[in-house]
mmCIF file with all atom_site columns, C-alpha atoms and ligand atoms in Angstrom:
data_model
loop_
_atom_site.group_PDB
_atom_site.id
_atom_site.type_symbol
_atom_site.label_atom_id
_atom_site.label_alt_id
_atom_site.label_comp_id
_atom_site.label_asym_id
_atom_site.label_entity_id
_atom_site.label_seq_id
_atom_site.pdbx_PDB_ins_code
_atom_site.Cartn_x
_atom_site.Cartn_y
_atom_site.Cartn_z
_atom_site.occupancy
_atom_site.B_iso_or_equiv
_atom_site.pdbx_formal_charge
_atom_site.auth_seq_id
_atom_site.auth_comp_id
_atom_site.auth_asym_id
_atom_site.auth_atom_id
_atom_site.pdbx_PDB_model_num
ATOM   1  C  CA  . UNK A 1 1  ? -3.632  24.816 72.027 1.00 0.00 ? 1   UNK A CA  1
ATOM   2  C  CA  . UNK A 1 2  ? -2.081  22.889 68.674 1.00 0.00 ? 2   UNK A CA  1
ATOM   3  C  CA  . UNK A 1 3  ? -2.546  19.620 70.549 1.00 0.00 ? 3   UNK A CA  1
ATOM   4  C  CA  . UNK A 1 4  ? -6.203  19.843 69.328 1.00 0.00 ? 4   UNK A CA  1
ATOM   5  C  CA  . UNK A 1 5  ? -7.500  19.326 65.756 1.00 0.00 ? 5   UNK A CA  1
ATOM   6  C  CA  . UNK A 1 6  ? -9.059  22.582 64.661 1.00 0.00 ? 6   UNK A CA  1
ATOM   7  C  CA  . UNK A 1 7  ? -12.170 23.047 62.277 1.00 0.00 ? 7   UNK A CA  1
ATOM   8  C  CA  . UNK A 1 8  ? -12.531 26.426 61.409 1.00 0.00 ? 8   UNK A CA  1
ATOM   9  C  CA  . UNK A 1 9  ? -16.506 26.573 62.593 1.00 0.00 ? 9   UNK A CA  1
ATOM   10 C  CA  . UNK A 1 10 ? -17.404 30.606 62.261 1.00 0.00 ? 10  UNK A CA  1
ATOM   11 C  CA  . UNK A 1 11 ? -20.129 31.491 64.885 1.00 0.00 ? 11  UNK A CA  1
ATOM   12 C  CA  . UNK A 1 12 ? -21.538 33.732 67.456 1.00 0.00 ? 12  UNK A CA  1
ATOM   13 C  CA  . UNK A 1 13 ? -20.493 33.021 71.406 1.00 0.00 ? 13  UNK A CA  1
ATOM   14 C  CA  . UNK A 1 14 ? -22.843 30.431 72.680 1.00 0.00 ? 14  UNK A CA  1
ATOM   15 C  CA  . UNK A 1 15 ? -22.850 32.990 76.207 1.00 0.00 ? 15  UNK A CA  1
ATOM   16 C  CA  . UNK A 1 16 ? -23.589 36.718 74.943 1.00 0.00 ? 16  UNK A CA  1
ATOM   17 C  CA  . UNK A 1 17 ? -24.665 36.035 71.263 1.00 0.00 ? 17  UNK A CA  1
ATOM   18 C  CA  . UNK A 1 18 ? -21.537 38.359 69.541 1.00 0.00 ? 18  UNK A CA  1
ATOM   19 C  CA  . UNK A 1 19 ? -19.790 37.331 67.014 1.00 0.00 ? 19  UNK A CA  1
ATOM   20 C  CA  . UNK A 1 20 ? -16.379 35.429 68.251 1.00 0.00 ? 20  UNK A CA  1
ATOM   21 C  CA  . UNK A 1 21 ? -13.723 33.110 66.509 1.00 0.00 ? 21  UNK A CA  1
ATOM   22 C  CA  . UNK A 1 22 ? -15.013 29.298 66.994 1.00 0.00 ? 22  UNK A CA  1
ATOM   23 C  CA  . UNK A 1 23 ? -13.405 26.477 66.386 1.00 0.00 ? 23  UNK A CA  1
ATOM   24 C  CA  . UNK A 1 24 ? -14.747 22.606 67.228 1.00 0.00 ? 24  UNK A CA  1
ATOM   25 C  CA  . UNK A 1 25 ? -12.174 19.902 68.550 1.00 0.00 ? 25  UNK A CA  1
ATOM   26 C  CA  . UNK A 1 26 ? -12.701 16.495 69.524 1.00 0.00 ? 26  UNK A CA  1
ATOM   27 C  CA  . UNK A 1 27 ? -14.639 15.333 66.727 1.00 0.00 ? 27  UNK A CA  1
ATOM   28 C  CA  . UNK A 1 28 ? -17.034 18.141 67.087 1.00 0.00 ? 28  UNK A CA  1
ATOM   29 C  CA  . UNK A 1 29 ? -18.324 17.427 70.738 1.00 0.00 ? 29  UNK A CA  1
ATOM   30 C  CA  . UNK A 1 30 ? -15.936 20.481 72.245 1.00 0.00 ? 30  UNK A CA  1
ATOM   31 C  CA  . UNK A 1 31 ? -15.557 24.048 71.142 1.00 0.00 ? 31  UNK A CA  1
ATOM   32 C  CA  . UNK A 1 32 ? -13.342 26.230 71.566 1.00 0.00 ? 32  UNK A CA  1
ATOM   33 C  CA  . UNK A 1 33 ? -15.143 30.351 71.595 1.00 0.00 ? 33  UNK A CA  1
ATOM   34 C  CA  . UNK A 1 34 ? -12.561 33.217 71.496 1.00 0.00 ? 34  UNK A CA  1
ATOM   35 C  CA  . UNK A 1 35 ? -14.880 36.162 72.097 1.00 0.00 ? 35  UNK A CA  1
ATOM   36 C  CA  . UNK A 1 36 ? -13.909 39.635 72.632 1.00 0.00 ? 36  UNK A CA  1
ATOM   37 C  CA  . UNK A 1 37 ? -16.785 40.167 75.448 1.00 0.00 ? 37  UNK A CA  1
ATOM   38 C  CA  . UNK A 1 38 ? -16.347 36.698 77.207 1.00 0.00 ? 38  UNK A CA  1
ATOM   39 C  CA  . UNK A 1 39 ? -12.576 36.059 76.845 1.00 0.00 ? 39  UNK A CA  1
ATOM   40 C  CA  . UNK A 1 40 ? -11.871 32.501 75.687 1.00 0.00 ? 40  UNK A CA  1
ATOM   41 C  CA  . UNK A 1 41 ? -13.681 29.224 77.081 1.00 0.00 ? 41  UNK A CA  1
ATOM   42 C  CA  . UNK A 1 42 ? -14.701 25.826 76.155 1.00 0.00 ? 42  UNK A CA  1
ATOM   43 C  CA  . UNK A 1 43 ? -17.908 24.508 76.024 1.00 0.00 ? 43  UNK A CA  1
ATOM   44 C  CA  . UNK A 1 44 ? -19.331 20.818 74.899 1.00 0.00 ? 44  UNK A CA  1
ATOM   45 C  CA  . UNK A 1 45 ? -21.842 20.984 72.246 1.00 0.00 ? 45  UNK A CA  1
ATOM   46 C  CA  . UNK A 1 46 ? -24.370 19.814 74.371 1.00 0.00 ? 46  UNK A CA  1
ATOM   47 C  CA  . UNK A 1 47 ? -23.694 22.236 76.867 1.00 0.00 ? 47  UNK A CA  1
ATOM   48 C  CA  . UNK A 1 48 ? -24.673 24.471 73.831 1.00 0.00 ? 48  UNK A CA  1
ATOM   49 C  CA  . UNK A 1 49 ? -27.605 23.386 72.999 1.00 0.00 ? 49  UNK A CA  1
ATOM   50 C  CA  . UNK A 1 50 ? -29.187 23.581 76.931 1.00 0.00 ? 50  UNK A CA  1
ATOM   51 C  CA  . UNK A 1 51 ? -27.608 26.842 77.499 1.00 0.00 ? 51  UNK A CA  1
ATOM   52 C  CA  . UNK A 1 52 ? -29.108 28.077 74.065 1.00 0.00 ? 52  UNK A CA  1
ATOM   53 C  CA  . UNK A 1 53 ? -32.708 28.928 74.818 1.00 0.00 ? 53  UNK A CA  1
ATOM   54 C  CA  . UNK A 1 54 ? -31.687 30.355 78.557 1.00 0.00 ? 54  UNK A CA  1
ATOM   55 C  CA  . UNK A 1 55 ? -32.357 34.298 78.869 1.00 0.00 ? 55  UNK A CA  1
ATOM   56 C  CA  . UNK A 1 56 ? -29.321 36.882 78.710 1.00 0.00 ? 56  UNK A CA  1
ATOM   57 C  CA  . UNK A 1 57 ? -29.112 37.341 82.324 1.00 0.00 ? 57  UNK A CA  1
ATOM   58 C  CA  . UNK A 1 58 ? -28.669 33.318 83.185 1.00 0.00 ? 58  UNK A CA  1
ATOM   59 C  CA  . UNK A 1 59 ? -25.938 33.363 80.455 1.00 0.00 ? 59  UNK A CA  1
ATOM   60 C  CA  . UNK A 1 60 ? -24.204 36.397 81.432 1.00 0.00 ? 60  UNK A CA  1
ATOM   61 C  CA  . UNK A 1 61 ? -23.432 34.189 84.947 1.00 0.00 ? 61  UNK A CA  1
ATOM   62 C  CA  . UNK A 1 62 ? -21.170 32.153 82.644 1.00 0.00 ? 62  UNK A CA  1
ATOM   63 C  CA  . UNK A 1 63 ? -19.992 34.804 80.925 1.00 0.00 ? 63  UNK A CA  1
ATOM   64 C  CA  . UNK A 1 64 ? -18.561 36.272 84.122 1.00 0.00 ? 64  UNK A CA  1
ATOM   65 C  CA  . UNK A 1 65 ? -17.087 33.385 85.158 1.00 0.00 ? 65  UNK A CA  1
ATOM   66 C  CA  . UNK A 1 66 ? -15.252 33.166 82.191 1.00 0.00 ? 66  UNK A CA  1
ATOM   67 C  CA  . UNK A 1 67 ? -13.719 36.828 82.156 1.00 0.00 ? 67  UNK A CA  1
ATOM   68 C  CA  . UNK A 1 68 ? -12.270 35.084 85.320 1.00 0.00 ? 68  UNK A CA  1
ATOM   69 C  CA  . UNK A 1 69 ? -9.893  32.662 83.268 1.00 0.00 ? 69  UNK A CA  1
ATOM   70 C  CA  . UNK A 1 70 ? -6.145  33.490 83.070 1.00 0.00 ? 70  UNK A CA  1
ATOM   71 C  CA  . UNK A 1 71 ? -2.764  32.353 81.243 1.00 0.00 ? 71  UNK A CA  1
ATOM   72 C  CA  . UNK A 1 72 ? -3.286  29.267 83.375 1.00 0.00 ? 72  UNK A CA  1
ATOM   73 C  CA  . UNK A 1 73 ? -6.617  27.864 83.410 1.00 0.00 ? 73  UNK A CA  1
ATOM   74 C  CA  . UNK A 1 74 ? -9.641  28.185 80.382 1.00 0.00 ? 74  UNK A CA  1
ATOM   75 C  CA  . UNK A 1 75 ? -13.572 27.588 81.682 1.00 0.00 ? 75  UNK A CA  1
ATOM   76 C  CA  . UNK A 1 76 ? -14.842 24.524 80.452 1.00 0.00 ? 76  UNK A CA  1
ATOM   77 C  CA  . UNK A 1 77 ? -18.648 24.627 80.319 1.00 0.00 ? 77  UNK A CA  1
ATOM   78 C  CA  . UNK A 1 78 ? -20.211 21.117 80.279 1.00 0.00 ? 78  UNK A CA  1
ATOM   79 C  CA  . UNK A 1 79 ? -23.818 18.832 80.846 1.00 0.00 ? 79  UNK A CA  1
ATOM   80 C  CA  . UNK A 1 80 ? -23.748 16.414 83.631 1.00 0.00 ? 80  UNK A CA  1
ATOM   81 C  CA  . UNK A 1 81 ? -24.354 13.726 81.070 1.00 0.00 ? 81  UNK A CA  1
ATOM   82 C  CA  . UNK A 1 82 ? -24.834 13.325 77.483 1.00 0.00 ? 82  UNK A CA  1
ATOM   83 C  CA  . UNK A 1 83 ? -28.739 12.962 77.735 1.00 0.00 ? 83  UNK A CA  1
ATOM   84 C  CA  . UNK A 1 84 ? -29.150 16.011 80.464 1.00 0.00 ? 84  UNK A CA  1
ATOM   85 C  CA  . UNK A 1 85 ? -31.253 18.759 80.022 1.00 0.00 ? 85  UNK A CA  1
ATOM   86 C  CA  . UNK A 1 86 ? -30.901 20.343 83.006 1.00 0.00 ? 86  UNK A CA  1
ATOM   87 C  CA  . UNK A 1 87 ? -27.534 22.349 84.961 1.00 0.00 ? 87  UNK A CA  1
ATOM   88 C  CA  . UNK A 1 88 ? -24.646 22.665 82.982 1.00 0.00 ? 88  UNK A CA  1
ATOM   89 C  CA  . UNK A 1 89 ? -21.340 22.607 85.302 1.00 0.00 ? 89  UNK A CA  1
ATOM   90 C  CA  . UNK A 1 90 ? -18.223 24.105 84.606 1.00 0.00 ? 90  UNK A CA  1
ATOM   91 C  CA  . UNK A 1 91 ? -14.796 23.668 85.428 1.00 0.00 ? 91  UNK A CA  1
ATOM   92 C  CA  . UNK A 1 92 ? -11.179 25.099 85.296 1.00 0.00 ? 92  UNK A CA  1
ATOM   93 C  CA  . UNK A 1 93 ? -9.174  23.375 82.646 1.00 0.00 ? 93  UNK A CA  1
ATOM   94 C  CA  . UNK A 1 94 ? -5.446  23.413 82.073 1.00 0.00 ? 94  UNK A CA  1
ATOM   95 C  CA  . UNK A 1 95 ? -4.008  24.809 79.147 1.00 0.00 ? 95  UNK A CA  1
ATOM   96 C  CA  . UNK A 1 96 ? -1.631  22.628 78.680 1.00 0.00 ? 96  UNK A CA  1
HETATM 97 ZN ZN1 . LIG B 2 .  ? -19.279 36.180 74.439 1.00 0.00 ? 101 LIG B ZN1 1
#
């Protein structure tokens, strides 16, 4: 992960609301959440700010899916398009 830019952004994971290690990337449009109840993902900012307002029980789908990752592969949670307010899609992204 040293291939990104890292700016130490303290925070609570976007998924289950605990308090987790975040840290934005990519001029601030990606984060990177290290949480102790979700494992680690990725999610855009504007991802973020649709998955937000969602009840517990919609989040805790991504949540799960995350637990999932491995050594390999880190969930990347993202919008459709910049402007979208509605799914959010996620991915398997490389580590490397
Ligand atoms: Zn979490």
């Amino acid at each position: 992960m040293d291939t990104f830019s890292y700016t130490e952004a303290g925070n609570v994971c976007p998924l289950c609301k605990r308090p987790a290690i975040c840290t934005l990337y990519d001029g601030g449009n990606h984060k990177y959440v290290r949480c102790e109840n979700c494992n680690e993902f990725l999610i855009t900012c504007v991802a973020e700010q649709i998955l937000s307002p969602q009840p517990a029980t919609f989040l805790a789908q991504y949540s799960a899916l995350s637990k999932k990752s491995n050594d390999e592969q880190l969930l990347l949670i993202k919008s459709p398009s910049a402007d979208s307010k509605e799914l959010v899609h996620v991915k398997w992204k490389s580590r490397s």
